[in-house]
mmCIF file of C-alpha atoms and ligand atoms in Angstrom:
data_model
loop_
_atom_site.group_PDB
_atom_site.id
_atom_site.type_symbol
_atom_site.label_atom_id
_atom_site.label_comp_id
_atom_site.label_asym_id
_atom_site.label_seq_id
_atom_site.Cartn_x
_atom_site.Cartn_y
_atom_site.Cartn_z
ATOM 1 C CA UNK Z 26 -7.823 1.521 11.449
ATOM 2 C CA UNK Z 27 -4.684 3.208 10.348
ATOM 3 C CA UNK Z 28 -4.141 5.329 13.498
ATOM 4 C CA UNK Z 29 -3.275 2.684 15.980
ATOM 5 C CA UNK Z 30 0.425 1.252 16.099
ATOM 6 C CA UNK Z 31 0.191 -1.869 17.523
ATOM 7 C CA UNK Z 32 2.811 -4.887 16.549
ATOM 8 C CA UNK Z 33 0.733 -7.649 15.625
ATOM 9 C CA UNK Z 34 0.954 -11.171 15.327
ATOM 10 C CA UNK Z 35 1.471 -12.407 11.560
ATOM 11 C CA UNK Z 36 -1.540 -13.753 11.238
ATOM 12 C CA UNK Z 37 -3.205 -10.680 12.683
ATOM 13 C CA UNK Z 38 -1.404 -8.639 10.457
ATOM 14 C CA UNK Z 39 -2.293 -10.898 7.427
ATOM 15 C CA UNK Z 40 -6.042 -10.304 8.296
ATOM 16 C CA UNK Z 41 -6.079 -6.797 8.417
ATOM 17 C CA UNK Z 42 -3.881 -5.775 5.575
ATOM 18 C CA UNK Z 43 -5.723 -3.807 3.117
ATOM 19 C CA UNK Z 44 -5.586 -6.189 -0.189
ATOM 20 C CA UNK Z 45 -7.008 -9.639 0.353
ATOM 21 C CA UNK Z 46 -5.569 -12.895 -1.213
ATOM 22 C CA UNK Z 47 -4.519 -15.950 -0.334
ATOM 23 C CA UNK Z 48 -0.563 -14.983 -0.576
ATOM 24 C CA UNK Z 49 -1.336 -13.170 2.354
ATOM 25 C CA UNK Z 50 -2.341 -15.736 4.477
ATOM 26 C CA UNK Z 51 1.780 -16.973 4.662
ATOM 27 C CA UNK Z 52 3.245 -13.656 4.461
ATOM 28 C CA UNK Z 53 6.586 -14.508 5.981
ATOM 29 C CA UNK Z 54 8.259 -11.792 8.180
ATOM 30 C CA UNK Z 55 12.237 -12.595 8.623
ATOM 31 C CA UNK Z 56 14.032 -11.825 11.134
ATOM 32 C CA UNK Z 57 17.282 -12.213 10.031
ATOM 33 C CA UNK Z 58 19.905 -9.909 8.546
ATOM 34 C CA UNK Z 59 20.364 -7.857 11.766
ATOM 35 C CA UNK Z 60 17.817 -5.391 11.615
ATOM 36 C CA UNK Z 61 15.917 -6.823 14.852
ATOM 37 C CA UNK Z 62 12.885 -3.988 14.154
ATOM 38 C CA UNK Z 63 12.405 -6.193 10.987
ATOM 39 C CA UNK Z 64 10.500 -8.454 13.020
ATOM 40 C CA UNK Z 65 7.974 -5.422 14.462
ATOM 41 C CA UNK Z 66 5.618 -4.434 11.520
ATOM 42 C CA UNK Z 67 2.823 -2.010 12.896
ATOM 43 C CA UNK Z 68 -0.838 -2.016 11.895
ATOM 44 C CA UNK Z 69 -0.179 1.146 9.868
ATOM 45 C CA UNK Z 70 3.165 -0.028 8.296
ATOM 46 C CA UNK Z 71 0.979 -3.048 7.221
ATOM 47 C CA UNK Z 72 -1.955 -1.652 5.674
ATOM 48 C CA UNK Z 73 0.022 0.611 3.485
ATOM 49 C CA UNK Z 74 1.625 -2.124 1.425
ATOM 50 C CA UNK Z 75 0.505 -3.328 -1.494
ATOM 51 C CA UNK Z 76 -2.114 -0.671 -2.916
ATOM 52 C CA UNK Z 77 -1.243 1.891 -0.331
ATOM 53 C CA UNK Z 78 -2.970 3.150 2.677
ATOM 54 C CA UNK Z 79 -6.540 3.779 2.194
ATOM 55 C CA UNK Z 80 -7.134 7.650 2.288
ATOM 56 C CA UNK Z 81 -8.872 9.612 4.529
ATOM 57 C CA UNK Z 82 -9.631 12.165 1.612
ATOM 58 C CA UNK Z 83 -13.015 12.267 0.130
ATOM 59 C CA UNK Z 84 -13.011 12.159 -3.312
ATOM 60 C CA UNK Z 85 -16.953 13.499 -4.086
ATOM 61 C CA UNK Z 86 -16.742 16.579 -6.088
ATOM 62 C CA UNK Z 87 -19.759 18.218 -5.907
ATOM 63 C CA UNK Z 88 -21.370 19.519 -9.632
ATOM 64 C CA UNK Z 89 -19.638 22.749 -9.418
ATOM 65 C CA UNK Z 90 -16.335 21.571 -8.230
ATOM 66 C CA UNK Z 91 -16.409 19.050 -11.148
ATOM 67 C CA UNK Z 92 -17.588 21.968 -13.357
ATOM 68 C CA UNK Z 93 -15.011 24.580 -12.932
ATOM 69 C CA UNK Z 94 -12.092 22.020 -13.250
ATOM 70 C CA UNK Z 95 -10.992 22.612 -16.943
ATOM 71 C CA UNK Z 96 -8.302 20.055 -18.095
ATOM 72 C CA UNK Z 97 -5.232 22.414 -19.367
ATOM 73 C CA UNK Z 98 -3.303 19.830 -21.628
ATOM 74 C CA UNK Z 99 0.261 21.173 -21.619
ATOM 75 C CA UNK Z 100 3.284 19.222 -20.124
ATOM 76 C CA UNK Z 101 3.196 20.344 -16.374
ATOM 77 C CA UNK Z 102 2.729 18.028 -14.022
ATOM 78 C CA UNK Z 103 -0.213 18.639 -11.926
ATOM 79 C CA UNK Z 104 0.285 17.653 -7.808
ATOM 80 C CA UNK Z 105 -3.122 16.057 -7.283
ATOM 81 C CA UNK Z 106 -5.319 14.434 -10.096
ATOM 82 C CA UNK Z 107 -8.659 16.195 -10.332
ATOM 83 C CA UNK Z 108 -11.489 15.363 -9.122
ATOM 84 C CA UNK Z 109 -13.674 15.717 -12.719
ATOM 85 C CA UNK Z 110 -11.564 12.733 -13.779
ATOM 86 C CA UNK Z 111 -11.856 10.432 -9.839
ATOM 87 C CA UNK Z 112 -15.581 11.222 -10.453
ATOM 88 C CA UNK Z 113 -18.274 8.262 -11.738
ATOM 89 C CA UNK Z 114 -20.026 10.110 -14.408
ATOM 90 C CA UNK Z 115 -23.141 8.735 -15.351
ATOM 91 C CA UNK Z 116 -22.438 9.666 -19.548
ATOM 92 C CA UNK Z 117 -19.538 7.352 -19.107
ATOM 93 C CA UNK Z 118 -19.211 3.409 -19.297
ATOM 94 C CA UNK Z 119 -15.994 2.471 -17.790
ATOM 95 C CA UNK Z 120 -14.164 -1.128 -18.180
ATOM 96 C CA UNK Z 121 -14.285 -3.723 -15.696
ATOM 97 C CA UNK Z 122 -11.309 -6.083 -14.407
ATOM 98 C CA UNK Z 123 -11.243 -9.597 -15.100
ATOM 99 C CA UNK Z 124 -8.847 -11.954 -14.208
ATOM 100 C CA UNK Z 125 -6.916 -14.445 -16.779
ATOM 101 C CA UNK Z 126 -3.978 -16.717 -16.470
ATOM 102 C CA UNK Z 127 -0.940 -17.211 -18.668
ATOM 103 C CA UNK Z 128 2.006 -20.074 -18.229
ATOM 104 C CA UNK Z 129 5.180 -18.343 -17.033
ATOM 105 C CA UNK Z 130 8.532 -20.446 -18.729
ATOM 106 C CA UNK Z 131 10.262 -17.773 -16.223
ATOM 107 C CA UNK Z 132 8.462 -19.575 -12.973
ATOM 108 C CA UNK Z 133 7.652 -22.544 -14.482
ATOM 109 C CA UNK Z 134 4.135 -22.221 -13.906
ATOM 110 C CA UNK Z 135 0.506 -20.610 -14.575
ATOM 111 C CA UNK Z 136 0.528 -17.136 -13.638
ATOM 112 C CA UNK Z 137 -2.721 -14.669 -12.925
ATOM 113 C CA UNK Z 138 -3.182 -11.655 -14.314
ATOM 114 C CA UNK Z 139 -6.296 -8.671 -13.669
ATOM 115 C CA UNK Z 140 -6.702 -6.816 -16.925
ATOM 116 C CA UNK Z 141 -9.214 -3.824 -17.422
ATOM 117 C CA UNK Z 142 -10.300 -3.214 -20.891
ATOM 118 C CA UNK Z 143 -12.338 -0.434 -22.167
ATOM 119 C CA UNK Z 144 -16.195 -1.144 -21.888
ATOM 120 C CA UNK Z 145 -16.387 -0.955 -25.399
ATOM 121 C CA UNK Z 146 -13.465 -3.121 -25.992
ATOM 122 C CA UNK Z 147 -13.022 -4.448 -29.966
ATOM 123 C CA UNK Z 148 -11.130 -6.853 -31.830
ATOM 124 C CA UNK Z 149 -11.683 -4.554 -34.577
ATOM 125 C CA UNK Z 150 -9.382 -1.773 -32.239
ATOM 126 C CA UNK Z 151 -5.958 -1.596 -31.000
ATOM 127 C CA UNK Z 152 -5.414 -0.146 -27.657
ATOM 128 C CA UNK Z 153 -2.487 0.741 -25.515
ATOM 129 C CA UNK Z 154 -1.776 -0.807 -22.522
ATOM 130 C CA UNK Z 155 -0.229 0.025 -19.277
ATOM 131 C CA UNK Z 156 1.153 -2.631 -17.422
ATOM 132 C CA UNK Z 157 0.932 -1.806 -13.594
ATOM 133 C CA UNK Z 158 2.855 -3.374 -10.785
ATOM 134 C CA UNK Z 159 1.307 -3.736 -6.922
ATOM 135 C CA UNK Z 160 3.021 -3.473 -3.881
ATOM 136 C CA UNK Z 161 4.880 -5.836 -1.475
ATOM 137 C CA UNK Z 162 2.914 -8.397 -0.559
ATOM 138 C CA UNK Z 163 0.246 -7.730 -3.395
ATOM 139 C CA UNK Z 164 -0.615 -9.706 -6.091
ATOM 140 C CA UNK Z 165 -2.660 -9.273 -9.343
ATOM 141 C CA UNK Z 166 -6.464 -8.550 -7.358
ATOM 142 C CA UNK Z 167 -4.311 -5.077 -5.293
ATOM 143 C CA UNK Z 168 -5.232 -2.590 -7.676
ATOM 144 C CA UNK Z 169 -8.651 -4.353 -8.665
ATOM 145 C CA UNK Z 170 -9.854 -4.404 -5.548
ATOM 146 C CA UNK Z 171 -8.805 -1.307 -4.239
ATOM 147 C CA UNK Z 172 -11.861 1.536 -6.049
ATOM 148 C CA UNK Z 173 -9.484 4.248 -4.105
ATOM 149 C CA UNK Z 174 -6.906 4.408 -6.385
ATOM 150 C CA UNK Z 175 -10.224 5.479 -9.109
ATOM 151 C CA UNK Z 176 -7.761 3.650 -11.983
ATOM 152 C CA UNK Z 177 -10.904 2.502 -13.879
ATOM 153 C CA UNK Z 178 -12.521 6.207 -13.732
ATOM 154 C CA UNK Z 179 -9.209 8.020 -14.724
ATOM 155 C CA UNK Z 180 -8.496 5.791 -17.416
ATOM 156 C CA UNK Z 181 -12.198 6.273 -18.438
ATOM 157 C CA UNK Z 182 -12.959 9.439 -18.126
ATOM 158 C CA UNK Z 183 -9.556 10.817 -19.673
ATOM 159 C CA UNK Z 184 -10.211 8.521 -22.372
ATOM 160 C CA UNK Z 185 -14.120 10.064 -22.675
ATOM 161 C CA UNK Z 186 -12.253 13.671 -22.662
ATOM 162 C CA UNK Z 187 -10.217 12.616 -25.809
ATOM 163 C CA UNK Z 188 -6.930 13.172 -24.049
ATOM 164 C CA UNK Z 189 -5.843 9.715 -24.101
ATOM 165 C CA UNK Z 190 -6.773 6.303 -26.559
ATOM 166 C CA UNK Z 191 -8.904 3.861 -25.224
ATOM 167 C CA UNK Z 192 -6.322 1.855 -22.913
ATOM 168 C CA UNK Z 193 -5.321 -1.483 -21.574
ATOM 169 C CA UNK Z 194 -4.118 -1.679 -17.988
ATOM 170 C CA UNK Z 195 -2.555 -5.129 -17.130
ATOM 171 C CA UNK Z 196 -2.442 -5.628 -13.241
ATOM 172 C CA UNK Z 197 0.496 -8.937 -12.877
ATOM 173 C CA UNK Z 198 1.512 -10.526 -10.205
ATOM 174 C CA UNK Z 199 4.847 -9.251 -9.613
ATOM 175 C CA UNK Z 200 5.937 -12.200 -7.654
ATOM 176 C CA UNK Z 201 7.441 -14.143 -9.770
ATOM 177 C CA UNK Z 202 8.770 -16.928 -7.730
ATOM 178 C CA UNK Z 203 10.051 -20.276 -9.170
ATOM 179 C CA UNK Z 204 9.165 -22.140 -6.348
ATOM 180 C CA UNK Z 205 5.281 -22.250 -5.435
ATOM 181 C CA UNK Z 206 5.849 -22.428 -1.717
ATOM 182 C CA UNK Z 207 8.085 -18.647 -1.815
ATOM 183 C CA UNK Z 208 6.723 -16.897 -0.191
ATOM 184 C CA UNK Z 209 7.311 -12.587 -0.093
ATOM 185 C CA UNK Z 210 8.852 -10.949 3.054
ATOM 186 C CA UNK Z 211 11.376 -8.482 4.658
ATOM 187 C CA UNK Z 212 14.801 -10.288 3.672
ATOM 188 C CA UNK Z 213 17.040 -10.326 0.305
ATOM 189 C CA UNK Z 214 15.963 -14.021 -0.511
ATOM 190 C CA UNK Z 215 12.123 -13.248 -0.417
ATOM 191 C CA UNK Z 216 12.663 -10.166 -2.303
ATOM 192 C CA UNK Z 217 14.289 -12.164 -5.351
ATOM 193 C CA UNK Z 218 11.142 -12.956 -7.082
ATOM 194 C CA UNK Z 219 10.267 -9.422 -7.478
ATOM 195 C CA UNK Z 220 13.585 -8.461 -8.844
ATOM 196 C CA UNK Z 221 13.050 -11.905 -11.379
ATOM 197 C CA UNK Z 222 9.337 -9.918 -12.460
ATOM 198 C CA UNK Z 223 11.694 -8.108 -15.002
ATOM 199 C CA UNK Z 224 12.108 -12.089 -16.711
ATOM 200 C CA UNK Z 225 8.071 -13.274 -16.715
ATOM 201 C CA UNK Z 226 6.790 -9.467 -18.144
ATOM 202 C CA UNK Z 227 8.872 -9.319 -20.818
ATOM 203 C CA UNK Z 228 9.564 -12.992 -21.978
ATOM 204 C CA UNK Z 229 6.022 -14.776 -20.529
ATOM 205 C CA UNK Z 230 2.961 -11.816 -19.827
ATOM 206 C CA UNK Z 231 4.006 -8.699 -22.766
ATOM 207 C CA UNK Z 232 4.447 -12.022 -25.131
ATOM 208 C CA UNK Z 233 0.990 -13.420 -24.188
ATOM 209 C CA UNK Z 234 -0.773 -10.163 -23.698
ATOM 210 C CA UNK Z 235 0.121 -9.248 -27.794
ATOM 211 C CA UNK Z 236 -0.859 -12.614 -28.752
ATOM 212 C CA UNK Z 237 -4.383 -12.903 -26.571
ATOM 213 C CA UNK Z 238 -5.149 -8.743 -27.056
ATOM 214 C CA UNK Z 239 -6.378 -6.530 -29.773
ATOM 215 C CA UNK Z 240 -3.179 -3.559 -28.519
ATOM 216 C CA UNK Z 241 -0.754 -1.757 -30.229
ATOM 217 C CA UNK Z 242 2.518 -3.156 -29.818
ATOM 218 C CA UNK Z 243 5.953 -0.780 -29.604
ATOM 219 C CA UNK Z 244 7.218 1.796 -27.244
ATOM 220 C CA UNK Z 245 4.965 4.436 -28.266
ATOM 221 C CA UNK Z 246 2.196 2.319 -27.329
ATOM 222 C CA UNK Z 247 3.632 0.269 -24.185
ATOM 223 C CA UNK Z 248 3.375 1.837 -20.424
ATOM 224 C CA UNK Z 249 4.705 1.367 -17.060
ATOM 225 C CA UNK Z 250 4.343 2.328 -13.977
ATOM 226 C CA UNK Z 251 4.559 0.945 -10.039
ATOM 227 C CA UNK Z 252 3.530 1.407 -6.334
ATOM 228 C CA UNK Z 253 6.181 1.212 -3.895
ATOM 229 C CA UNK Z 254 7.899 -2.370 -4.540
ATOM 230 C CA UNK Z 255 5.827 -1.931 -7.744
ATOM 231 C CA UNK Z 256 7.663 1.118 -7.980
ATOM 232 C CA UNK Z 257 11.294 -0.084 -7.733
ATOM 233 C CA UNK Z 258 10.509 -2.980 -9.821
ATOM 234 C CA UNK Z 259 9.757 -0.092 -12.376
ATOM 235 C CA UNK Z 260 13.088 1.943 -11.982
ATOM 236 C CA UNK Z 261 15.073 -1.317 -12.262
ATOM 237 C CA UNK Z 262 12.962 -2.786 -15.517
ATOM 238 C CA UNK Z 263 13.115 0.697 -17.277
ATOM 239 C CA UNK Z 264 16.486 0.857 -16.678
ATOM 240 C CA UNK Z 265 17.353 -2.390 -17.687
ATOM 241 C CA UNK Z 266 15.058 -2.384 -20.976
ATOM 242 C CA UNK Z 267 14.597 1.347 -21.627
ATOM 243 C CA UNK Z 268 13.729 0.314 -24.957
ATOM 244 C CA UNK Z 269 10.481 -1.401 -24.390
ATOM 245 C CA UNK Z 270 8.425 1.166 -22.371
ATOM 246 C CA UNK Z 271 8.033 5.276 -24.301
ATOM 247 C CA UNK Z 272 5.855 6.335 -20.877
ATOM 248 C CA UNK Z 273 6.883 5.158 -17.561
ATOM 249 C CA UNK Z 274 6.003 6.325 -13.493
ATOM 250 C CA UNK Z 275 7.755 4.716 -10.325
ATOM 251 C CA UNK Z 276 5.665 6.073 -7.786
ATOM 252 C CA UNK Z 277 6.361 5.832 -3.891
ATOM 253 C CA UNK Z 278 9.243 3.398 -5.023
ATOM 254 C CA UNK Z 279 10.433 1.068 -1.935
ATOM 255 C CA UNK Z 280 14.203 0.807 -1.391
ATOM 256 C CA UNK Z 281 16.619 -1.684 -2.244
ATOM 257 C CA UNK Z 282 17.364 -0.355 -5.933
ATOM 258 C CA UNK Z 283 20.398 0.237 -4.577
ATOM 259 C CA UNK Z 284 22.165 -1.126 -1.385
ATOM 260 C CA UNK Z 285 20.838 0.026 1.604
ATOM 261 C CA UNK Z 286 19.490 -0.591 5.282
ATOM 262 C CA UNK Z 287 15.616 0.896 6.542
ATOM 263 C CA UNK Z 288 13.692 0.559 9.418
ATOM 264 C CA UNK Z 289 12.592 -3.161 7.528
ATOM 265 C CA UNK Z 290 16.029 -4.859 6.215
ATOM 266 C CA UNK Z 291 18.981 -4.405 4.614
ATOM 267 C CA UNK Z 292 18.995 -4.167 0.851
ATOM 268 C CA UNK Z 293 21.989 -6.045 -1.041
ATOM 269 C CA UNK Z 294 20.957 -3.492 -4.271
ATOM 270 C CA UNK Z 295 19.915 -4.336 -7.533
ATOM 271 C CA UNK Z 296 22.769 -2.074 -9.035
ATOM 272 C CA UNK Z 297 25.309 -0.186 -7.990
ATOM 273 C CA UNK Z 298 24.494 3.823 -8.022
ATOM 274 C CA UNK Z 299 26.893 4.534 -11.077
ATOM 275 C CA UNK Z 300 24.439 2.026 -12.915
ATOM 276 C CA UNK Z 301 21.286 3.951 -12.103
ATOM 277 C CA UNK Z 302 20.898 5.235 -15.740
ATOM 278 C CA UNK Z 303 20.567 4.366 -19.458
ATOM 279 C CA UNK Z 304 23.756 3.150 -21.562
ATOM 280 C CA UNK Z 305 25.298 4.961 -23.851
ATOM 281 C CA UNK Z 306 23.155 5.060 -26.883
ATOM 282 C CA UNK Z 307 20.243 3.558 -25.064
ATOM 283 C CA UNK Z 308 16.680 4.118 -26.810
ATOM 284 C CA UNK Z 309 15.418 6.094 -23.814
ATOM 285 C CA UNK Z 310 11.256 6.623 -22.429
ATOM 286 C CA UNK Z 311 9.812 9.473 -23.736
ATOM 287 C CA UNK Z 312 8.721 10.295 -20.197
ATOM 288 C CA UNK Z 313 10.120 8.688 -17.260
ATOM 289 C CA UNK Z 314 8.888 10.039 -14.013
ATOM 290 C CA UNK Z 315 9.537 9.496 -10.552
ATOM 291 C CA UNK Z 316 7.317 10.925 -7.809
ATOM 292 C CA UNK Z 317 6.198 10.147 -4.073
ATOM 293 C CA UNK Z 318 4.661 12.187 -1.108
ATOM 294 C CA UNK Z 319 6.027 14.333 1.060
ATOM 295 C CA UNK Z 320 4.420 12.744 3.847
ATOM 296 C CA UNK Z 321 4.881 8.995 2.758
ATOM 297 C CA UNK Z 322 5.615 7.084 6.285
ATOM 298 C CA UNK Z 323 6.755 3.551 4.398
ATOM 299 C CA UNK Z 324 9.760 4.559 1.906
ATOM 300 C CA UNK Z 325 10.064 7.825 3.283
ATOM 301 C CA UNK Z 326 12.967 9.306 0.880
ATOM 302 C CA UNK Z 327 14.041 6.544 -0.799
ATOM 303 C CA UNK Z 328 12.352 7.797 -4.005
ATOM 304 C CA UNK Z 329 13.967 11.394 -3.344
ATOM 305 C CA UNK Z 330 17.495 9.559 -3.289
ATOM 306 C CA UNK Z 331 16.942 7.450 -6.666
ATOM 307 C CA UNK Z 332 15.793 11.021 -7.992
ATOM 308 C CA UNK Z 333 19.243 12.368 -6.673
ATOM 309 C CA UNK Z 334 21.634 9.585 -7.840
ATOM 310 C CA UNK Z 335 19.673 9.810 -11.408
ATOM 311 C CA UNK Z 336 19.918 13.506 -11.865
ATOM 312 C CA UNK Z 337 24.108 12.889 -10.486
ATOM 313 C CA UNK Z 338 24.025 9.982 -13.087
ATOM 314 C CA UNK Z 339 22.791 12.575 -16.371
ATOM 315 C CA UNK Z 340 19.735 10.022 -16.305
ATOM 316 C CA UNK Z 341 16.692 11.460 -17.662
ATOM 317 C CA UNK Z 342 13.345 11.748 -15.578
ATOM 318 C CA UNK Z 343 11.035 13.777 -14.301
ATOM 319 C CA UNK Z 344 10.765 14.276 -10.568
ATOM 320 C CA UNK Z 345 7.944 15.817 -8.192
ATOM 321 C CA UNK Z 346 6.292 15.217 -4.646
ATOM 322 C CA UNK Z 347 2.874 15.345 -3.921
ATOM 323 C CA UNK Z 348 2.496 17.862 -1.186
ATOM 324 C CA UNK Z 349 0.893 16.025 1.950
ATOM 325 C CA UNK Z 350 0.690 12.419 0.653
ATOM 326 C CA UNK Z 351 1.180 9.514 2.630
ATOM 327 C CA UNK Z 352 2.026 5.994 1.123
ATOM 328 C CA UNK Z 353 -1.701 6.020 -0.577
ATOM 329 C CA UNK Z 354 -4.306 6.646 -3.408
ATOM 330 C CA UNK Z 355 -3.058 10.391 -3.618
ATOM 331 C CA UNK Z 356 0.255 9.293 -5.135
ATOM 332 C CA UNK Z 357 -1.203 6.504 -6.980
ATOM 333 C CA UNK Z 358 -4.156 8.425 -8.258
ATOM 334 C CA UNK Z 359 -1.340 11.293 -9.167
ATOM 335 C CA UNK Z 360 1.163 9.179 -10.973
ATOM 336 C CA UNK Z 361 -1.438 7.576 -12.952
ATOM 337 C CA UNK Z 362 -2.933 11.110 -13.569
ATOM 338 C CA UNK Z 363 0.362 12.404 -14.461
ATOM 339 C CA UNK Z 364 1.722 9.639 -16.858
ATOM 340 C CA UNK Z 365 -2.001 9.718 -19.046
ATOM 341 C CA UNK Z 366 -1.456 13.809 -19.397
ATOM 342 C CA UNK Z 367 2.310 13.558 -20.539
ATOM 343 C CA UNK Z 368 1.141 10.946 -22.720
ATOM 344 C CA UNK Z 369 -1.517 12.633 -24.290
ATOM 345 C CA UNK Z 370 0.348 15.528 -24.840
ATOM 346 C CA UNK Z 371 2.671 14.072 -26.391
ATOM 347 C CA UNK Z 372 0.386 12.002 -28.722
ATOM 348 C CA UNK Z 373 -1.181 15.605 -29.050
ATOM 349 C CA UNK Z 374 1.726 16.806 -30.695
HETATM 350 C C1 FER B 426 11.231 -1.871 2.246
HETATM 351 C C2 FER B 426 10.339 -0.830 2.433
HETATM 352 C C3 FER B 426 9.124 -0.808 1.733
HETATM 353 C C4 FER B 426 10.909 -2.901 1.355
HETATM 354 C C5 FER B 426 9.727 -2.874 0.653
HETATM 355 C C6 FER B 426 8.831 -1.849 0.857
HETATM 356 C C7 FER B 426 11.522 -4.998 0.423
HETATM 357 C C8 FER B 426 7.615 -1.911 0.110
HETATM 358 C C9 FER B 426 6.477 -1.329 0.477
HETATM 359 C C10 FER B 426 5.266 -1.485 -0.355
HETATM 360 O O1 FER B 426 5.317 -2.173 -1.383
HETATM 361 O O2 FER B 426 4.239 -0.898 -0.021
HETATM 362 O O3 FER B 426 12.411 -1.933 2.897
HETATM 363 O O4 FER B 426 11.813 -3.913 1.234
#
């Protein structure tokens, strides 16, 4: 499906796209803003937003495979997540999503939300959470109903291992429009929603999640991280609140951070470049890591730049590419991987 590179008509593009919802079905293309290719979204192009495009890769270790992987725990970041933690082992009982809802004072309205919670979830615990954005055009079902990205056996199995807690992962919708007829697309207007996300998580959904969840509260205990526009959002909101989040992964992150015109439309920026980094005196992540793959055919370098301009800027992170990944589960499956080993070394020591 991904290898032919056909334009398509909206609504054929809406149909195939990889994540179903009912956003989808008015996904608005613009046209505006000069950028006349804006218009011309390929098959390929399509399926990648959201949760990324589905893999080619296999992802069945066989015993052996799964046997002679040893977890190392030290602070090195790893290119590919291994396979003993994508695997379903039969000794472990993973979490399953569910969906809630929660009024937004930022939109005005009532919001969804997927949430997976360990299997043997407790009031009588307190558990971490990661709250995880989607891509463009997503919404809170992208990363539920995508078993590629293998969040529910990472989380699991590294849990089962002992290198992490028990966690949360909060899936939002990142759109967080004020008007229920927005819809997302390729111009600044539709983007603004996104950009407001920063508004609902941390004055509507963290609020409600602490109230309505057994977790740990704090920046010790509070993760982000983000696919492509989930991604950018993630940059901009750590940036902006570097103080809420101690463990934090933009992965594949989509332009428009900063001004900027690709092969979609031209980004007005969300800062300047001098403002990509944390204030003076700033309570800064304990790990802030930026990462994409070298073969990703949707933001291309983008993430390499915001790497650049942060490293110019004294801004902490850590950077790395995942040799030979596209816009897909290999970067998603590697940030995730990636984030849950710096964190539990660092909880280690
Ligand atoms: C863009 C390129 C990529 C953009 C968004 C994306 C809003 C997002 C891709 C994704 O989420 O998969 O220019 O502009």
């Amino acid at each position: 499906m991904r290898k032919k590179c056909i334009t398509m008509s909206i609504a054929l593009m809406l149909a195939l796209s990889a994540c179903a919802s009912d956003r989808q079905e008015d996904v608005i293309v613009s046209d505006n803003n000069n950028v006349s290719e804006a218009t011309e979204i390929s098959e390929e192009d399509m399926s990648s937003f959201a949760s990324g495009i589905a893999s080619d890769e296999t992802e069945e270790a066989s015993e052996e495979e799964t046997a002679e992987q040893e977890i190392v725990l030290n602070d090195e970041i790893e290119e590919r997540c291994p396979t003993t933690l994508t695997v379903t082992r039969s000794d472990v009982e993973y979490g399953e999503f569910t969906h809630g809802t929660y009024y937004s004072e930022t939109c005005g309205m009532e919001r969804g939300y997927s949430i997976l919670l360990p299997a043997d979830y407790s009031e009588d615990k307190q558990y971490p959470v990661l709250y995880l954005l989607h891509g463009i055009f997503g919404d809170e079902y992208s990363f539920s109903g995508d078993s590629g990205n293998k969040i529910k056996e990472i989380v699991g199995n590294m849990a089962a291992d002992g290198l992490i807690e028990e966690t949360i992962i909060v899936c939002p919708n990142m759109f967080a429009a004020w008007d229920p007829d927005q819809k997302p697309g390729f111009d600044a207007e539709s983007c603004l929603p996104y950009d407001n996300f920063i508004n609902d998580l941390t004055n509507d959904l963290m609020p409600y999640i602490e109230e309505n969840y057994s977790v740990l509260t704090g920046r010790e205990n509070t993760y982000l991280a983000g696919f492509s526009m989930g991604g950018r959002e993630t940059i901009y909101i750590t940036l902006k609140r570097p103080e809420l989040f101690g463990y934090v992964c933009a992965i594949s992150a989509a332009p428009g951070v900063v001004a900027t015109t690709d092969k979609f439309m031209s980004h007005p920026g969300q800062m300047e470049e001098s403002e990509m980094l944390f204030e003076e005196g700033a309570t800064e992540p304990n790990v802030f890591i930026i990462c994409c793959g070298t073969n990703d055919s949707v933001v291309g370098d983008y993430p390499k730049s915001y790497h650049e301009i942060m490293e110019a800027n004294g801004c902490n992170h850590i950077w790395y590419e995942i040799t030979g990944a596209d816009h897909d589960n290999n970067a998603i499956r590697s940030g995730l991987y990636n984030l849950f080993k710096q964190i539990a070394y660092d909880k280690k020591a």
